[in-house]
PDB file of C-alpha atoms in Angstrom:
ATOM      1  CA  MET M 282      61.862  56.560   9.066  1.00 72.00           C
ATOM      2  CA  GLU M 283      64.024  56.265  12.149  1.00 94.00           C
ATOM      3  CA  PHE M 284      62.343  57.047  15.492  1.00 96.00           C
ATOM      4  CA  ASN M 285      65.527  58.458  17.029  1.00 96.00           C
ATOM      5  CA  ASN M 286      65.968  60.922  14.152  1.00 94.00           C
ATOM      6  CA  LEU M 287      62.581  62.647  14.496  1.00 96.00           C
ATOM      7  CA  ASN M 288      62.598  66.267  15.701  1.00 95.00           C
ATOM      8  CA  TRP M 289      61.339  65.541  19.219  1.00 96.00           C
ATOM      9  CA  HIS M 290      62.546  68.502  21.253  1.00 96.00           C
ATOM     10  CA  ASP M 291      59.772  71.076  21.810  1.00 95.00           C
ATOM     11  CA  SER M 292      57.159  69.046  19.926  1.00 97.00           C
ATOM     12  CA  ILE M 293      53.747  69.239  21.615  1.00 97.00           C
ATOM     13  CA  ILE M 294      51.615  66.297  22.771  1.00 97.00           C
ATOM     14  CA  LYS M 295      47.952  67.102  22.136  1.00 97.00           C
ATOM     15  CA  ARG M 296      46.297  63.755  22.824  1.00 96.00           C
ATOM     16  CA  LEU M 297      47.195  60.245  23.972  1.00 97.00           C
ATOM     17  CA  ILE M 298      44.851  57.324  23.243  1.00 97.00           C
ATOM     18  CA  VAL M 299      45.114  53.728  24.454  1.00 97.00           C
ATOM     19  CA  ASP M 300      43.084  51.585  22.034  1.00 94.00           C
ATOM     20  CA  ARG M 301      42.128  48.125  23.338  1.00 90.00           C
ATOM     21  CA  GLU M 302      39.071  47.701  21.137  1.00 89.00           C
ATOM     22  CA  ASN M 303      40.530  44.469  19.744  1.00 89.00           C
ATOM     23  CA  PRO M 304      42.644  43.251  22.726  1.00 85.00           C
ATOM     24  CA  GLY M 305      45.538  40.921  22.045  1.00 84.00           C
ATOM     25  CA  ARG M 306      45.089  41.286  18.299  1.00 86.00           C
ATOM     26  CA  GLU M 307      45.484  45.019  17.826  1.00 89.00           C
ATOM     27  CA  ASP M 308      46.763  46.868  20.896  1.00 94.00           C
ATOM     28  CA  VAL M 309      47.644  50.427  19.908  1.00 97.00           C
ATOM     29  CA  ILE M 310      48.775  53.556  21.724  1.00 98.00           C
ATOM     30  CA  SER M 311      48.429  56.729  19.647  1.00 98.00           C
ATOM     31  CA  ILE M 312      49.828  60.174  20.379  1.00 98.00           C
ATOM     32  CA  GLU M 313      48.767  63.270  18.473  1.00 98.00           C
ATOM     33  CA  ILE M 314      51.860  65.463  18.043  1.00 98.00           C
ATOM     34  CA  VAL M 315      52.449  68.971  16.730  1.00 98.00           C
ATOM     35  CA  TRP M 316      56.058  69.246  15.568  1.00 97.00           C
ATOM     36  CA  PRO M 317      58.146  72.420  16.002  1.00 96.00           C
ATOM     37  CA  ASP M 318      57.514  73.307  12.338  1.00 96.00           C
ATOM     38  CA  GLY M 319      53.723  73.284  13.002  1.00 96.00           C
ATOM     39  CA  LYS M 320      52.961  70.050  11.158  1.00 97.00           C
ATOM     40  CA  LYS M 321      50.667  67.553  12.903  1.00 97.00           C
ATOM     41  CA  ASN M 322      50.862  63.768  12.953  1.00 96.00           C
ATOM     42  CA  VAL M 323      49.432  60.870  14.862  1.00 98.00           C
ATOM     43  CA  LEU M 324      52.209  58.621  16.112  1.00 97.00           C
ATOM     44  CA  SER M 325      50.841  55.104  16.624  1.00 98.00           C
ATOM     45  CA  PHE M 326      52.692  52.348  18.438  1.00 98.00           C
ATOM     46  CA  ILE M 327      51.446  49.101  16.962  1.00 95.00           C
ATOM     47  CA  ASP M 328      51.279  45.661  18.541  1.00 95.00           C
ATOM     48  CA  VAL M 329      51.974  46.985  22.033  1.00 97.00           C
ATOM     49  CA  TYR M 330      53.105  44.385  24.573  1.00 96.00           C
ATOM     50  CA  TRP M 331      53.804  46.647  27.569  1.00 96.00           C
ATOM     51  CA  ALA M 332      53.418  50.292  28.551  1.00 97.00           C
ATOM     52  CA  GLN M 333      54.047  52.439  31.566  1.00 97.00           C
ATOM     53  CA  LEU M 334      52.597  55.927  31.499  1.00 96.00           C
ATOM     54  CA  ASN M 335      54.011  58.072  34.299  1.00 95.00           C
ATOM     55  CA  LEU M 336      51.955  61.181  33.632  1.00 92.00           C
ATOM     56  CA  ASN M 337      51.763  64.281  35.785  1.00 90.00           C
ATOM     57  CA  PHE M 338      48.957  66.826  35.535  1.00 89.00           C
ATOM     58  CA  GLY M 339      47.932  70.193  36.964  1.00 87.00           C
ATOM     59  CA  ILE M 340      50.351  72.417  35.042  1.00 87.00           C
ATOM     60  CA  ILE M 341      48.586  75.010  32.885  1.00 89.00           C
ATOM     61  CA  CYS M 342      50.639  74.840  29.682  1.00 90.00           C
ATOM     62  CA  GLU M 343      51.077  72.673  26.622  1.00 93.00           C
ATOM     63  CA  GLU M 344      52.870  69.357  27.137  1.00 95.00           C
ATOM     64  CA  SER M 345      56.134  69.708  25.232  1.00 96.00           C
ATOM     65  CA  ILE M 346      58.552  66.881  24.617  1.00 97.00           C
ATOM     66  CA  TYR M 347      62.051  67.136  26.015  1.00 97.00           C
ATOM     67  CA  ASP M 348      63.448  64.035  24.314  1.00 97.00           C
ATOM     68  CA  ALA M 349      62.478  60.650  22.901  1.00 97.00           C
ATOM     69  CA  HIS M 350      64.412  57.578  21.891  1.00 97.00           C
ATOM     70  CA  CYS M 351      64.099  53.964  20.813  1.00 97.00           C
ATOM     71  CA  GLU M 352      66.156  50.976  21.886  1.00 96.00           C
ATOM     72  CA  ARG M 353      66.101  47.462  20.541  1.00 93.00           C
ATOM     73  CA  ARG M 354      66.039  43.996  22.067  1.00 89.00           C
ATOM     74  CA  GLU M 355      69.081  44.700  24.268  1.00 92.00           C
ATOM     75  CA  ASN M 356      67.044  47.083  26.492  1.00 94.00           C
ATOM     76  CA  GLU M 357      66.617  45.687  30.023  1.00 95.00           C
ATOM     77  CA  ILE M 358      62.836  46.240  30.122  1.00 95.00           C
ATOM     78  CA  VAL M 359      62.453  44.486  26.756  1.00 96.00           C
ATOM     79  CA  LYS M 360      64.446  41.567  28.165  1.00 95.00           C
ATOM     80  CA  GLU M 361      62.055  41.435  31.144  1.00 95.00           C
ATOM     81  CA  VAL M 362      59.035  41.293  28.806  1.00 95.00           C
ATOM     82  CA  TYR M 363      60.584  38.412  26.852  1.00 95.00           C
ATOM     83  CA  SER M 364      61.282  36.647  30.137  1.00 94.00           C
ATOM     84  CA  LYS M 365      57.697  37.073  31.386  1.00 93.00           C
ATOM     85  CA  TRP M 366      56.396  35.382  28.234  1.00 91.00           C
ATOM     86  CA  GLY M 367      58.607  32.344  28.887  1.00 92.00           C
ATOM     87  CA  GLY M 368      59.967  31.999  25.365  1.00 90.00           C
ATOM     88  CA  MET M 369      56.572  32.235  23.619  1.00 92.00           C
ATOM     89  CA  ILE M 370      57.422  35.533  21.868  1.00 92.00           C
ATOM     90  CA  ASN M 371      61.170  35.148  21.315  1.00 92.00           C
ATOM     91  CA  ASP M 372      60.639  35.229  17.528  1.00 93.00           C
ATOM     92  CA  ILE M 373      58.903  38.639  17.731  1.00 94.00           C
ATOM     93  CA  GLU M 374      61.121  41.704  17.418  1.00 95.00           C
ATOM     94  CA  LEU M 375      60.161  44.185  20.151  1.00 97.00           C
ATOM     95  CA  ASN M 376      61.405  47.749  20.649  1.00 97.00           C
ATOM     96  CA  TYR M 377      61.483  50.055  23.655  1.00 98.00           C
ATOM     97  CA  TYR M 378      60.243  53.620  23.120  1.00 98.00           C
ATOM     98  CA  GLU M 379      60.580  56.385  25.686  1.00 98.00           C
ATOM     99  CA  ILE M 380      59.221  59.928  25.565  1.00 98.00           C
ATOM    100  CA  GLU M 381      60.144  62.445  28.263  1.00 97.00           C
ATOM    101  CA  THR M 382      58.264  65.719  28.597  1.00 96.00           C
ATOM    102  CA  ASN M 383      59.380  69.207  29.602  1.00 94.00           C
ATOM    103  CA  SER M 384      56.191  70.661  30.991  1.00 88.00           C
ATOM    104  CA  THR M 385      55.233  68.069  33.609  1.00 92.00           C
ATOM    105  CA  SER M 386      58.329  65.885  33.804  1.00 93.00           C
ATOM    106  CA  SER M 387      56.280  62.912  32.606  1.00 95.00           C
ATOM    107  CA  LYS M 388      57.633  59.737  31.033  1.00 97.00           C
ATOM    108  CA  ILE M 389      55.894  57.491  28.499  1.00 98.00           C
ATOM    109  CA  MET M 390      57.491  54.060  28.076  1.00 98.00           C
ATOM    110  CA  ILE M 391      56.184  51.609  25.482  1.00 98.00           C
ATOM    111  CA  ILE M 392      57.314  48.217  24.222  1.00 98.00           C
ATOM    112  CA  SER M 393      55.844  47.355  20.846  1.00 97.00           C
ATOM    113  CA  GLN M 394      56.695  45.810  17.515  1.00 96.00           C
ATOM    114  CA  GLY M 395      56.865  49.200  15.833  1.00 96.00           C
ATOM    115  CA  PHE M 396      55.370  52.574  15.129  1.00 97.00           C
ATOM    116  CA  LYS M 397      53.919  54.553  12.256  1.00 96.00           C
ATOM    117  CA  LEU M 398      53.233  58.219  11.581  1.00 95.00           C
ATOM    118  CA  GLN M 399      49.902  59.154  10.041  1.00 93.00           C
TER     119      GLN M 399
END
C-alpha cells in the first residue's frame, strides 16, 4: 500500500493519539480516519523519530483532510533528523509524512520508519 495513493482529500480525522507508553522502543502516532467512502481505519505511524503537530482548534466542524503525502530520505527535514543523530541511525530508513487539513488549516508532520492501516 502506497501512502501517496490513498484517497486523502475530504477524509475526516476523528482522533489523534500519541503513544509513548514504551518510549524509545515503540513510539507510535495513530490517527483514526473516516474515508470519503465511509470506511474507517486507524492509521498508525510506527517507530516515530520526530513529529510536529501544528493544530488549530475552535472551528465547529469535522476536521477534513485537504492533502497528504510521503517523501523519502531526500526530504530536508529527514536530513536534519539524520544529522541530529550524528550518524547513529544512518542505516535506518526514515520517511517524512505530511497531512494538511481543510477545516482548521492544520499541518501534521511525522518522520517515522513506516505506517500501517488497521
